[in-house]
PDB file of C-alpha atoms in Angstrom:
ATOM      1  CA  MET Z   1      18.552  -9.387 -11.879  1.00 49.00           C
ATOM      2  CA  ALA Z   2      22.058 -10.578 -11.054  1.00 49.00           C
ATOM      3  CA  LEU Z   3      22.588 -13.904  -9.397  1.00 52.00           C
ATOM      4  CA  ARG Z   4      23.206 -13.508  -5.694  1.00 47.00           C
ATOM      5  CA  PRO Z   5      26.918 -13.910  -4.776  1.00 44.00           C
ATOM      6  CA  VAL Z   6      27.416 -16.708  -2.270  1.00 42.00           C
ATOM      7  CA  ARG Z   7      30.200 -18.646  -0.622  1.00 41.00           C
ATOM      8  CA  ALA Z   8      32.129 -21.328  -2.507  1.00 40.00           C
ATOM      9  CA  TRP Z   9      29.966 -24.278  -3.495  1.00 38.00           C
ATOM     10  CA  ALA Z  10      30.576 -27.894  -4.325  1.00 43.00           C
ATOM     11  CA  ALA Z  11      28.502 -29.537  -7.054  1.00 51.00           C
ATOM     12  CA  THR Z  12      24.856 -28.950  -6.143  1.00 76.00           C
ATOM     13  CA  GLY Z  13      21.656 -30.604  -7.273  1.00 89.00           C
ATOM     14  CA  LEU Z  14      18.212 -29.036  -7.338  1.00 95.00           C
ATOM     15  CA  LEU Z  15      14.845 -30.687  -7.950  1.00 97.00           C
ATOM     16  CA  ASN Z  16      12.109 -28.526  -9.447  1.00 98.00           C
ATOM     17  CA  VAL Z  17       8.669 -30.147  -9.189  1.00 98.00           C
ATOM     18  CA  SER Z  18       6.560 -28.491 -11.864  1.00 97.00           C
ATOM     19  CA  TYR Z  19       3.247 -28.779 -13.665  1.00 92.00           C
ATOM     20  CA  ASP Z  20       2.567 -30.373 -17.012  1.00 86.00           C
ATOM     21  CA  PRO Z  21       3.039 -27.800 -19.824  1.00 89.00           C
ATOM     22  CA  THR Z  22       6.413 -26.435 -18.642  1.00 94.00           C
ATOM     23  CA  ARG Z  23       8.699 -29.167 -19.976  1.00 92.00           C
ATOM     24  CA  GLU Z  24      10.271 -27.124 -22.767  1.00 92.00           C
ATOM     25  CA  LEU Z  25      10.300 -23.939 -20.679  1.00 96.00           C
ATOM     26  CA  TYR Z  26      12.321 -25.396 -17.814  1.00 97.00           C
ATOM     27  CA  GLN Z  27      14.697 -27.326 -20.048  1.00 96.00           C
ATOM     28  CA  ASP Z  28      15.724 -23.929 -21.409  1.00 97.00           C
ATOM     29  CA  ILE Z  29      15.640 -22.146 -18.030  1.00 97.00           C
ATOM     30  CA  ASP Z  30      17.751 -24.886 -16.407  1.00 96.00           C
ATOM     31  CA  ARG Z  31      20.467 -24.632 -19.068  1.00 95.00           C
ATOM     32  CA  SER Z  32      20.539 -20.852 -18.897  1.00 96.00           C
ATOM     33  CA  PHE Z  33      20.588 -20.683 -15.100  1.00 96.00           C
ATOM     34  CA  SER Z  34      23.277 -23.368 -14.841  1.00 93.00           C
ATOM     35  CA  ALA Z  35      25.488 -21.475 -17.285  1.00 92.00           C
ATOM     36  CA  ALA Z  36      24.962 -18.167 -15.464  1.00 91.00           C
ATOM     37  CA  TRP Z  37      25.699 -19.810 -12.113  1.00 91.00           C
ATOM     38  CA  ALA Z  38      28.889 -21.406 -13.452  1.00 87.00           C
ATOM     39  CA  ARG Z  39      30.130 -18.037 -14.741  1.00 86.00           C
ATOM     40  CA  GLN Z  40      29.826 -16.513 -11.261  1.00 84.00           C
ATOM     41  CA  HIS Z  41      30.853 -19.560  -9.219  1.00 80.00           C
ATOM     42  CA  VAL Z  42      33.886 -21.167 -10.834  1.00 69.00           C
ATOM     43  CA  GLY Z  43      34.136 -24.848 -10.005  1.00 67.00           C
ATOM     44  CA  ALA Z  44      30.630 -24.972  -8.538  1.00 71.00           C
ATOM     45  CA  PRO Z  45      28.376 -26.697 -11.101  1.00 77.00           C
ATOM     46  CA  VAL Z  46      24.668 -27.012 -10.461  1.00 85.00           C
ATOM     47  CA  GLN Z  47      22.623 -29.947 -11.715  1.00 90.00           C
ATOM     48  CA  ILE Z  48      18.903 -29.339 -12.047  1.00 94.00           C
ATOM     49  CA  ARG Z  49      16.249 -31.977 -12.476  1.00 94.00           C
ATOM     50  CA  THR Z  50      12.638 -31.096 -13.216  1.00 94.00           C
ATOM     51  CA  SER Z  51       9.640 -33.338 -12.644  1.00 95.00           C
ATOM     52  CA  HIS Z  52       6.377 -32.748 -14.541  1.00 94.00           C
ATOM     53  CA  GLY Z  53       2.773 -33.828 -14.042  1.00 90.00           C
ATOM     54  CA  GLY Z  54      -0.669 -32.562 -13.150  1.00 86.00           C
ATOM     55  CA  SER Z  55      -0.260 -29.712 -10.657  1.00 89.00           C
ATOM     56  CA  GLY Z  56      -2.466 -31.236  -7.959  1.00 89.00           C
ATOM     57  CA  ALA Z  57      -0.781 -34.605  -8.292  1.00 89.00           C
ATOM     58  CA  GLN Z  58       2.654 -32.958  -8.138  1.00 94.00           C
ATOM     59  CA  ALA Z  59       1.742 -31.096  -4.946  1.00 95.00           C
ATOM     60  CA  ARG Z  60       0.631 -34.362  -3.377  1.00 95.00           C
ATOM     61  CA  SER Z  61       3.905 -36.016  -4.367  1.00 96.00           C
ATOM     62  CA  VAL Z  62       5.866 -33.302  -2.525  1.00 97.00           C
ATOM     63  CA  LEU Z  63       3.540 -33.638   0.443  1.00 96.00           C
ATOM     64  CA  GLU Z  64       4.245 -37.374   0.433  1.00 96.00           C
ATOM     65  CA  GLY Z  65       8.013 -36.944   0.366  1.00 96.00           C
ATOM     66  CA  ALA Z  66       9.258 -36.011  -3.109  1.00 96.00           C
ATOM     67  CA  PRO Z  67      12.449 -34.034  -2.271  1.00 96.00           C
ATOM     68  CA  ALA Z  68      11.590 -30.844  -4.159  1.00 97.00           C
ATOM     69  CA  ASP Z  69      13.842 -27.852  -3.576  1.00 97.00           C
ATOM     70  CA  ILE Z  70      11.558 -25.707  -5.723  1.00 98.00           C
ATOM     71  CA  VAL Z  71       7.925 -25.986  -6.776  1.00 98.00           C
ATOM     72  CA  THR Z  72       6.645 -24.276  -9.912  1.00 98.00           C
ATOM     73  CA  LEU Z  73       3.004 -25.317  -9.936  1.00 96.00           C
ATOM     74  CA  GLY Z  74      -0.120 -24.438 -11.869  1.00 93.00           C
ATOM     75  CA  LEU Z  75      -1.944 -22.535  -9.138  1.00 93.00           C
ATOM     76  CA  ALA Z  76      -1.347 -21.000  -5.732  1.00 95.00           C
ATOM     77  CA  TYR Z  77      -3.654 -23.399  -3.890  1.00 94.00           C
ATOM     78  CA  ASP Z  78      -1.313 -26.321  -4.577  1.00 95.00           C
ATOM     79  CA  ILE Z  79       1.552 -24.459  -2.891  1.00 97.00           C
ATOM     80  CA  ASP Z  80      -0.726 -23.307  -0.073  1.00 96.00           C
ATOM     81  CA  ILE Z  81      -1.332 -26.986   0.751  1.00 95.00           C
ATOM     82  CA  LEU Z  82       2.431 -27.430   1.226  1.00 98.00           C
ATOM     83  CA  ALA Z  83       2.534 -24.355   3.464  1.00 98.00           C
ATOM     84  CA  GLN Z  84      -0.376 -25.629   5.542  1.00 96.00           C
ATOM     85  CA  ASN Z  85       1.620 -28.793   6.159  1.00 97.00           C
ATOM     86  CA  GLY Z  86       4.743 -26.942   7.280  1.00 97.00           C
ATOM     87  CA  LEU Z  87       6.939 -27.378   4.183  1.00 98.00           C
ATOM     88  CA  LEU Z  88       7.239 -23.611   3.643  1.00 97.00           C
ATOM     89  CA  ALA Z  89       6.144 -20.384   5.274  1.00 95.00           C
ATOM     90  CA  PRO Z  90       2.519 -19.210   5.003  1.00 95.00           C
ATOM     91  CA  ASP Z  91       3.688 -15.896   3.500  1.00 96.00           C
ATOM     92  CA  TRP Z  92       5.548 -17.623   0.640  1.00 98.00           C
ATOM     93  CA  GLN Z  93       3.712 -15.602  -2.017  1.00 96.00           C
ATOM     94  CA  LYS Z  94       5.128 -12.324  -0.656  1.00 97.00           C
ATOM     95  CA  ARG Z  95       8.755 -13.369  -1.095  1.00 97.00           C
ATOM     96  CA  LEU Z  96       8.990 -12.661  -4.831  1.00 98.00           C
ATOM     97  CA  PRO Z  97       7.529 -10.019  -7.157  1.00 97.00           C
ATOM     98  CA  HIS Z  98       4.042 -10.290  -8.622  1.00 97.00           C
ATOM     99  CA  ASN Z  99       2.827 -12.639  -5.882  1.00 96.00           C
ATOM    100  CA  SER Z 100       5.624 -15.048  -6.816  1.00 98.00           C
ATOM    101  CA  THR Z 101       4.255 -15.432 -10.355  1.00 98.00           C
ATOM    102  CA  PRO Z 102       6.978 -14.945 -13.014  1.00 98.00           C
ATOM    103  CA  PHE Z 103       4.753 -15.693 -16.018  1.00 97.00           C
ATOM    104  CA  THR Z 104       1.015 -15.635 -16.653  1.00 97.00           C
ATOM    105  CA  SER Z 105      -1.163 -17.339 -19.231  1.00 96.00           C
ATOM    106  CA  THR Z 106      -4.830 -17.659 -20.077  1.00 96.00           C
ATOM    107  CA  ILE Z 107      -7.285 -20.266 -21.324  1.00 97.00           C
ATOM    108  CA  VAL Z 108      -8.044 -20.518 -25.043  1.00 97.00           C
ATOM    109  CA  PHE Z 109      -9.600 -22.976 -27.515  1.00 98.00           C
ATOM    110  CA  LEU Z 110      -7.467 -25.084 -29.855  1.00 96.00           C
ATOM    111  CA  VAL Z 111      -9.450 -26.290 -32.887  1.00 97.00           C
ATOM    112  CA  ARG Z 112      -8.756 -28.229 -36.066  1.00 95.00           C
ATOM    113  CA  LYS Z 113      -7.377 -26.222 -38.998  1.00 94.00           C
ATOM    114  CA  GLY Z 114     -10.019 -24.023 -40.566  1.00 95.00           C
ATOM    115  CA  ASN Z 115     -12.241 -24.361 -37.480  1.00 97.00           C
ATOM    116  CA  PRO Z 116     -14.635 -26.842 -39.169  1.00 97.00           C
ATOM    117  CA  LYS Z 117     -17.098 -26.800 -36.244  1.00 97.00           C
ATOM    118  CA  ASN Z 118     -17.240 -22.975 -36.267  1.00 97.00           C
ATOM    119  CA  ILE Z 119     -16.315 -22.638 -32.590  1.00 98.00           C
ATOM    120  CA  HIS Z 120     -15.906 -19.051 -31.383  1.00 97.00           C
ATOM    121  CA  ASP Z 121     -17.196 -18.705 -27.824  1.00 98.00           C
ATOM    122  CA  TRP Z 122     -18.210 -20.691 -24.730  1.00 98.00           C
ATOM    123  CA  PRO Z 123     -21.799 -21.457 -25.890  1.00 98.00           C
ATOM    124  CA  ASP Z 124     -20.386 -23.312 -28.911  1.00 98.00           C
ATOM    125  CA  LEU Z 125     -18.779 -25.905 -26.624  1.00 98.00           C
ATOM    126  CA  ILE Z 126     -22.138 -27.389 -25.617  1.00 98.00           C
ATOM    127  CA  ARG Z 127     -23.581 -27.835 -29.102  1.00 98.00           C
ATOM    128  CA  ASP Z 128     -24.648 -31.401 -29.878  1.00 97.00           C
ATOM    129  CA  ASP Z 129     -21.987 -31.824 -32.586  1.00 97.00           C
ATOM    130  CA  VAL Z 130     -19.001 -30.741 -30.445  1.00 98.00           C
ATOM    131  CA  GLN Z 131     -16.718 -32.883 -28.282  1.00 98.00           C
ATOM    132  CA  VAL Z 132     -14.430 -31.103 -25.812  1.00 98.00           C
ATOM    133  CA  ILE Z 133     -11.037 -32.237 -24.511  1.00 97.00           C
ATOM    134  CA  THR Z 134      -9.952 -31.026 -21.075  1.00 97.00           C
ATOM    135  CA  PRO Z 135      -8.047 -32.781 -18.275  1.00 94.00           C
ATOM    136  CA  ASN Z 136      -9.292 -33.785 -14.836  1.00 94.00           C
ATOM    137  CA  PRO Z 137      -9.719 -30.896 -12.347  1.00 94.00           C
ATOM    138  CA  LYS Z 138      -8.983 -33.301  -9.496  1.00 91.00           C
ATOM    139  CA  THR Z 139      -5.385 -33.777 -10.661  1.00 88.00           C
ATOM    140  CA  SER Z 140      -4.593 -30.941 -13.077  1.00 89.00           C
ATOM    141  CA  GLY Z 141      -4.117 -27.268 -12.320  1.00 90.00           C
ATOM    142  CA  GLY Z 142      -4.727 -26.437 -15.973  1.00 91.00           C
ATOM    143  CA  ALA Z 143      -8.049 -28.276 -15.801  1.00 94.00           C
ATOM    144  CA  ARG Z 144      -9.101 -26.170 -12.822  1.00 94.00           C
ATOM    145  CA  TRP Z 145      -8.260 -23.011 -14.756  1.00 96.00           C
ATOM    146  CA  ASN Z 146     -10.298 -24.385 -17.715  1.00 97.00           C
ATOM    147  CA  TYR Z 147     -13.249 -25.147 -15.469  1.00 98.00           C
ATOM    148  CA  LEU Z 148     -13.110 -21.756 -13.753  1.00 98.00           C
ATOM    149  CA  ALA Z 149     -12.814 -19.904 -17.063  1.00 98.00           C
ATOM    150  CA  ALA Z 150     -16.095 -21.527 -18.090  1.00 98.00           C
ATOM    151  CA  TRP Z 151     -17.682 -20.936 -14.670  1.00 98.00           C
ATOM    152  CA  GLY Z 152     -16.683 -17.280 -14.582  1.00 98.00           C
ATOM    153  CA  TRP Z 153     -17.941 -16.734 -18.117  1.00 98.00           C
ATOM    154  CA  ALA Z 154     -21.323 -18.266 -17.238  1.00 98.00           C
ATOM    155  CA  LEU Z 155     -21.658 -16.125 -14.105  1.00 97.00           C
ATOM    156  CA  ARG Z 156     -21.022 -12.984 -16.140  1.00 97.00           C
ATOM    157  CA  GLN Z 157     -23.759 -13.599 -18.694  1.00 96.00           C
ATOM    158  CA  PRO Z 158     -27.017 -11.628 -18.464  1.00 96.00           C
ATOM    159  CA  GLY Z 159     -28.979 -13.177 -15.632  1.00 96.00           C
ATOM    160  CA  GLY Z 160     -26.019 -15.358 -14.706  1.00 96.00           C
ATOM    161  CA  THR Z 161     -26.308 -17.201 -11.372  1.00 97.00           C
ATOM    162  CA  PRO Z 162     -24.381 -20.033  -9.688  1.00 97.00           C
ATOM    163  CA  ASP Z 163     -27.204 -22.427 -10.581  1.00 97.00           C
ATOM    164  CA  LYS Z 164     -27.026 -21.448 -14.257  1.00 97.00           C
ATOM    165  CA  ALA Z 165     -23.235 -21.737 -14.183  1.00 98.00           C
ATOM    166  CA  ARG Z 166     -23.548 -25.199 -12.643  1.00 97.00           C
ATOM    167  CA  ASP Z 167     -25.969 -26.234 -15.408  1.00 97.00           C
ATOM    168  CA  TYR Z 168     -23.565 -24.956 -18.059  1.00 98.00           C
ATOM    169  CA  LEU Z 169     -20.614 -26.870 -16.564  1.00 98.00           C
ATOM    170  CA  LYS Z 170     -22.698 -30.048 -16.246  1.00 97.00           C
ATOM    171  CA  THR Z 171     -23.610 -29.827 -19.926  1.00 97.00           C
ATOM    172  CA  LEU Z 172     -20.039 -28.993 -20.894  1.00 97.00           C
ATOM    173  CA  PHE Z 173     -18.547 -32.021 -19.124  1.00 97.00           C
ATOM    174  CA  ALA Z 174     -21.157 -34.248 -20.759  1.00 96.00           C
ATOM    175  CA  HIS Z 175     -19.306 -33.365 -23.986  1.00 97.00           C
ATOM    176  CA  VAL Z 176     -15.902 -34.490 -22.616  1.00 96.00           C
ATOM    177  CA  PRO Z 177     -15.117 -38.085 -23.747  1.00 94.00           C
ATOM    178  CA  VAL Z 178     -11.982 -38.575 -21.618  1.00 93.00           C
ATOM    179  CA  LEU Z 179     -10.327 -36.848 -18.650  1.00 93.00           C
ATOM    180  CA  ASP Z 180      -6.536 -37.011 -18.811  1.00 92.00           C
ATOM    181  CA  THR Z 181      -4.637 -36.455 -15.568  1.00 89.00           C
ATOM    182  CA  GLY Z 182      -2.647 -33.441 -16.833  1.00 87.00           C
ATOM    183  CA  ALA Z 183      -2.683 -30.683 -19.431  1.00 86.00           C
ATOM    184  CA  ARG Z 184       0.029 -32.250 -21.603  1.00 87.00           C
ATOM    185  CA  GLY Z 185      -1.888 -35.541 -21.669  1.00 90.00           C
ATOM    186  CA  ALA Z 186      -5.009 -33.703 -22.838  1.00 92.00           C
ATOM    187  CA  THR Z 187      -2.977 -31.946 -25.534  1.00 89.00           C
ATOM    188  CA  ASN Z 188      -1.681 -35.328 -26.708  1.00 90.00           C
ATOM    189  CA  SER Z 189      -5.230 -36.724 -26.788  1.00 93.00           C
ATOM    190  CA  PHE Z 190      -6.324 -33.876 -29.046  1.00 94.00           C
ATOM    191  CA  VAL Z 191      -3.204 -33.439 -31.164  1.00 89.00           C
ATOM    192  CA  GLN Z 192      -1.814 -36.961 -31.491  1.00 89.00           C
ATOM    193  CA  ARG Z 193      -4.807 -39.223 -30.871  1.00 92.00           C
ATOM    194  CA  GLY Z 194      -7.230 -37.009 -32.783  1.00 93.00           C
ATOM    195  CA  LEU Z 195      -9.871 -36.967 -30.058  1.00 96.00           C
ATOM    196  CA  GLY Z 196     -12.413 -34.177 -29.822  1.00 96.00           C
ATOM    197  CA  ASP Z 197     -13.244 -31.048 -31.792  1.00 98.00           C
ATOM    198  CA  VAL Z 198     -11.816 -28.470 -29.382  1.00 98.00           C
ATOM    199  CA  LEU Z 199      -9.150 -28.515 -26.691  1.00 97.00           C
ATOM    200  CA  LEU Z 200      -9.462 -26.216 -23.668  1.00 97.00           C
ATOM    201  CA  ALA Z 201      -5.834 -25.292 -23.194  1.00 93.00           C
ATOM    202  CA  TRP Z 202      -3.287 -23.055 -21.596  1.00 92.00           C
ATOM    203  CA  GLU Z 203      -2.427 -20.380 -24.145  1.00 95.00           C
ATOM    204  CA  ASP Z 204       1.196 -21.564 -24.153  1.00 92.00           C
ATOM    205  CA  GLU Z 205       0.137 -25.149 -25.014  1.00 89.00           C
ATOM    206  CA  ALA Z 206      -2.081 -23.905 -27.838  1.00 91.00           C
ATOM    207  CA  LEU Z 207       0.685 -21.689 -29.250  1.00 92.00           C
ATOM    208  CA  LEU Z 208       3.146 -24.583 -29.026  1.00 87.00           C
ATOM    209  CA  ALA Z 209       0.720 -26.786 -30.975  1.00 85.00           C
ATOM    210  CA  THR Z 210      -0.003 -24.251 -33.715  1.00 86.00           C
ATOM    211  CA  ARG Z 211       3.527 -22.921 -34.178  1.00 80.00           C
ATOM    212  CA  ASP Z 212       5.801 -25.858 -33.421  1.00 74.00           C
ATOM    213  CA  ILE Z 213       3.853 -29.143 -33.534  1.00 73.00           C
ATOM    214  CA  GLY Z 214       1.352 -28.691 -36.347  1.00 69.00           C
ATOM    215  CA  PRO Z 215       1.264 -25.225 -37.933  1.00 73.00           C
ATOM    216  CA  ASP Z 216      -0.914 -26.563 -40.746  1.00 86.00           C
ATOM    217  CA  LYS Z 217      -3.200 -28.636 -38.510  1.00 92.00           C
ATOM    218  CA  PHE Z 218      -4.611 -26.364 -35.805  1.00 94.00           C
ATOM    219  CA  ASP Z 219      -5.983 -22.890 -35.152  1.00 94.00           C
ATOM    220  CA  ILE Z 220      -6.350 -20.947 -31.908  1.00 95.00           C
ATOM    221  CA  VAL Z 221      -9.652 -19.350 -30.965  1.00 97.00           C
ATOM    222  CA  VAL Z 222      -9.439 -16.782 -28.186  1.00 96.00           C
ATOM    223  CA  PRO Z 223     -12.840 -16.376 -26.524  1.00 97.00           C
ATOM    224  CA  PRO Z 224     -14.010 -12.803 -25.850  1.00 97.00           C
ATOM    225  CA  LEU Z 225     -13.886 -13.452 -22.097  1.00 98.00           C
ATOM    226  CA  THR Z 226     -11.580 -15.853 -20.265  1.00 98.00           C
ATOM    227  CA  ILE Z 227      -9.556 -16.175 -17.074  1.00 97.00           C
ATOM    228  CA  LEU Z 228      -6.107 -14.823 -16.220  1.00 96.00           C
ATOM    229  CA  ALA Z 229      -4.056 -17.859 -15.144  1.00 95.00           C
ATOM    230  CA  GLU Z 230      -1.321 -17.114 -12.597  1.00 96.00           C
ATOM    231  CA  PRO Z 231       0.987 -20.104 -11.910  1.00 96.00           C
ATOM    232  CA  PRO Z 232       3.369 -19.275  -9.014  1.00 97.00           C
ATOM    233  CA  VAL Z 233       6.751 -20.556  -7.812  1.00 98.00           C
ATOM    234  CA  ALA Z 234       8.300 -21.125  -4.375  1.00 98.00           C
ATOM    235  CA  VAL Z 235      11.300 -22.525  -2.536  1.00 98.00           C
ATOM    236  CA  VAL Z 236      10.381 -25.488  -0.301  1.00 98.00           C
ATOM    237  CA  ASP Z 237      11.900 -24.304   2.977  1.00 98.00           C
ATOM    238  CA  ARG Z 238      11.977 -27.594   4.845  1.00 97.00           C
ATOM    239  CA  ASN Z 239      13.648 -29.446   1.992  1.00 97.00           C
ATOM    240  CA  VAL Z 240      16.296 -26.862   1.105  1.00 97.00           C
ATOM    241  CA  LYS Z 241      17.276 -26.642   4.752  1.00 96.00           C
ATOM    242  CA  ALA Z 242      17.771 -30.409   4.810  1.00 96.00           C
ATOM    243  CA  HIS Z 243      19.633 -30.407   1.476  1.00 95.00           C
ATOM    244  CA  GLY Z 244      21.762 -27.316   2.119  1.00 93.00           C
ATOM    245  CA  THR Z 245      20.428 -25.722  -1.059  1.00 94.00           C
ATOM    246  CA  ALA Z 246      18.549 -22.690   0.269  1.00 95.00           C
ATOM    247  CA  GLU Z 247      20.713 -19.991  -1.335  1.00 92.00           C
ATOM    248  CA  ILE Z 248      20.992 -21.587  -4.745  1.00 94.00           C
ATOM    249  CA  ALA Z 249      17.269 -22.445  -4.790  1.00 96.00           C
ATOM    250  CA  GLN Z 250      16.460 -18.823  -3.989  1.00 97.00           C
ATOM    251  CA  ALA Z 251      18.802 -17.689  -6.760  1.00 96.00           C
ATOM    252  CA  TYR Z 252      16.962 -20.004  -9.164  1.00 97.00           C
ATOM    253  CA  VAL Z 253      13.481 -18.634  -8.456  1.00 98.00           C
ATOM    254  CA  GLU Z 254      14.811 -15.059  -8.596  1.00 98.00           C
ATOM    255  CA  TYR Z 255      16.338 -15.868 -11.988  1.00 98.00           C
ATOM    256  CA  LEU Z 256      12.833 -16.485 -13.359  1.00 98.00           C
ATOM    257  CA  PHE Z 257      12.147 -12.759 -12.858  1.00 98.00           C
ATOM    258  CA  SER Z 258      15.461 -11.660 -14.417  1.00 98.00           C
ATOM    259  CA  GLU Z 259      15.582 -10.185 -17.902  1.00 97.00           C
ATOM    260  CA  GLU Z 260      16.967 -13.415 -19.352  1.00 98.00           C
ATOM    261  CA  GLY Z 261      14.466 -15.600 -17.480  1.00 98.00           C
ATOM    262  CA  GLN Z 262      11.586 -13.433 -18.677  1.00 98.00           C
ATOM    263  CA  LYS Z 263      12.767 -13.626 -22.287  1.00 98.00           C
ATOM    264  CA  ILE Z 264      12.939 -17.414 -22.074  1.00 98.00           C
ATOM    265  CA  GLY Z 265       9.372 -17.454 -20.751  1.00 97.00           C
ATOM    266  CA  GLY Z 266       8.181 -15.370 -23.696  1.00 97.00           C
ATOM    267  CA  LYS Z 267      10.071 -17.593 -26.116  1.00 96.00           C
ATOM    268  CA  HIS Z 268       8.109 -20.568 -24.787  1.00 95.00           C
ATOM    269  CA  TYR Z 269       4.750 -18.772 -25.081  1.00 95.00           C
ATOM    270  CA  PHE Z 270       4.306 -17.770 -21.425  1.00 96.00           C
ATOM    271  CA  ARG Z 271       3.434 -14.112 -20.827  1.00 97.00           C
ATOM    272  CA  PRO Z 272       6.324 -12.355 -19.016  1.00 98.00           C
ATOM    273  CA  VAL Z 273       5.290 -10.203 -16.040  1.00 98.00           C
ATOM    274  CA  ASN Z 274       7.976  -7.669 -16.981  1.00 98.00           C
ATOM    275  CA  PRO Z 275       5.939  -5.248 -19.141  1.00 97.00           C
ATOM    276  CA  THR Z 276       8.891  -4.223 -21.299  1.00 97.00           C
ATOM    277  CA  ILE Z 277       9.719  -7.819 -22.196  1.00 97.00           C
ATOM    278  CA  LEU Z 278       6.039  -8.665 -22.661  1.00 97.00           C
ATOM    279  CA  ALA Z 279       5.802  -5.811 -25.158  1.00 96.00           C
ATOM    280  CA  ALA Z 280       8.622  -7.375 -27.173  1.00 96.00           C
ATOM    281  CA  PHE Z 281       6.381 -10.443 -27.685  1.00 94.00           C
ATOM    282  CA  HIS Z 282       3.233  -8.468 -28.506  1.00 88.00           C
ATOM    283  CA  ASP Z 283       2.750 -10.229 -31.842  1.00 90.00           C
ATOM    284  CA  ARG Z 284       2.094 -13.653 -30.294  1.00 89.00           C
ATOM    285  CA  PHE Z 285      -0.321 -12.891 -27.459  1.00 92.00           C
ATOM    286  CA  ALA Z 286      -3.927 -12.035 -28.275  1.00 87.00           C
ATOM    287  CA  THR Z 287      -5.806  -9.293 -26.472  1.00 90.00           C
ATOM    288  CA  THR Z 288      -8.987 -10.370 -24.687  1.00 94.00           C
ATOM    289  CA  ASP Z 289     -11.004  -9.525 -21.590  1.00 97.00           C
ATOM    290  CA  THR Z 290     -10.040 -11.523 -18.503  1.00 97.00           C
ATOM    291  CA  PHE Z 291     -11.088 -11.957 -14.880  1.00 97.00           C
ATOM    292  CA  ASP Z 292      -8.894 -13.305 -12.096  1.00 96.00           C
ATOM    293  CA  ILE Z 293      -9.250 -15.895  -9.361  1.00 96.00           C
ATOM    294  CA  ALA Z 294      -9.785 -13.208  -6.708  1.00 95.00           C
ATOM    295  CA  SER Z 295     -13.038 -12.212  -8.443  1.00 96.00           C
ATOM    296  CA  LEU Z 296     -14.316 -15.758  -7.835  1.00 97.00           C
ATOM    297  CA  GLY Z 297     -13.456 -15.678  -4.128  1.00 96.00           C
ATOM    298  CA  GLY Z 298      -9.807 -16.794  -4.168  1.00 95.00           C
ATOM    299  CA  TRP Z 299      -8.348 -20.292  -4.252  1.00 95.00           C
ATOM    300  CA  GLY Z 300      -9.324 -21.282  -0.719  1.00 92.00           C
ATOM    301  CA  THR Z 301     -13.013 -20.647  -1.421  1.00 96.00           C
ATOM    302  CA  VAL Z 302     -12.929 -22.010  -4.963  1.00 96.00           C
ATOM    303  CA  GLN Z 303     -11.153 -25.233  -4.022  1.00 94.00           C
ATOM    304  CA  LYS Z 304     -13.609 -25.991  -1.222  1.00 95.00           C
ATOM    305  CA  GLN Z 305     -16.696 -25.181  -3.299  1.00 97.00           C
ATOM    306  CA  HIS Z 306     -15.712 -26.794  -6.586  1.00 97.00           C
ATOM    307  CA  PHE Z 307     -12.914 -29.352  -6.350  1.00 95.00           C
ATOM    308  CA  ALA Z 308     -12.960 -30.833  -2.841  1.00 93.00           C
ATOM    309  CA  ASP Z 309     -14.572 -34.233  -2.454  1.00 93.00           C
ATOM    310  CA  GLY Z 310     -18.320 -33.738  -2.665  1.00 94.00           C
ATOM    311  CA  GLY Z 311     -17.904 -30.307  -4.300  1.00 95.00           C
ATOM    312  CA  ILE Z 312     -19.639 -28.932  -7.372  1.00 96.00           C
ATOM    313  CA  PHE Z 313     -17.401 -30.799  -9.825  1.00 97.00           C
ATOM    314  CA  ASP Z 314     -18.227 -34.141  -8.193  1.00 95.00           C
ATOM    315  CA  SER Z 315     -21.937 -33.276  -8.373  1.00 95.00           C
ATOM    316  CA  ILE Z 316     -21.902 -32.476 -12.084  1.00 94.00           C
ATOM    317  CA  TYR Z 317     -19.480 -35.006 -13.535  1.00 91.00           C
ATOM    318  CA  THR Z 318     -20.581 -38.496 -14.418  1.00 73.00           C
ATOM    319  CA  LYS Z 319     -18.217 -40.827 -16.276  1.00 63.00           C
TER     320      LYS Z 319
END
């Protein structure tokens, strides 16, 4: 996808408010996009800053005035909240391919090298000898994907019901010693602080840990059934109009779907939505059965039932 030709530009700044595990991804994307923009717009440099944190907390920061031109968050609900408050159009997800999701991921288990606790599937997480690390679903998009992967698995077991799924999640969170606010914080608790026996993680975080941080310290376990995580992106209409950055912000999000943007995503362990480029990274992504958020009722239903104040998570979690 070529960058859209536009009128002459002065130096332009963009702020991308993103979720926790994308730090390395967007450092690379920002450099590549800036270079491509400079080649097509001589004398018009673009300066991109990216903010990272738990997806829910990041959405609230934009709602409270953080001047984001672009949001690249962990789940569609967090962008829907911005749309409901007039920061962008309600049909934002129809503006880009694949429901505005340039990369997908899934939820896997990161364990200590050699898998000393013999963890292979969701029932192993509630054994008496296992401690689980996962962030807080109130603040972290990754944590909500973790929670829903477990919930969806429990529902799909023989005789599975919402009550049985609730019981499983209650037992699971009784095995969680600390709730970090974001996915990267949970990774640090497991990897650097040595807490827990298993980390529920984005696949990209787990691959980063095993291949780049500690190749001799950790293993990845891919459960037989997990959730397809779809983190979307959007231009924040109200802010780009105020900043005069609408065209360059649109070019940036379109770049994520370009051949080069997709390759950078694969390089950083996110699954490209372009099937040809995904196939080029076939050796790093495991094959497993997945279900999606639509099968659980969609984000509007899920958020209200599980993560709103007084929802199922509040009823099952005790510090």
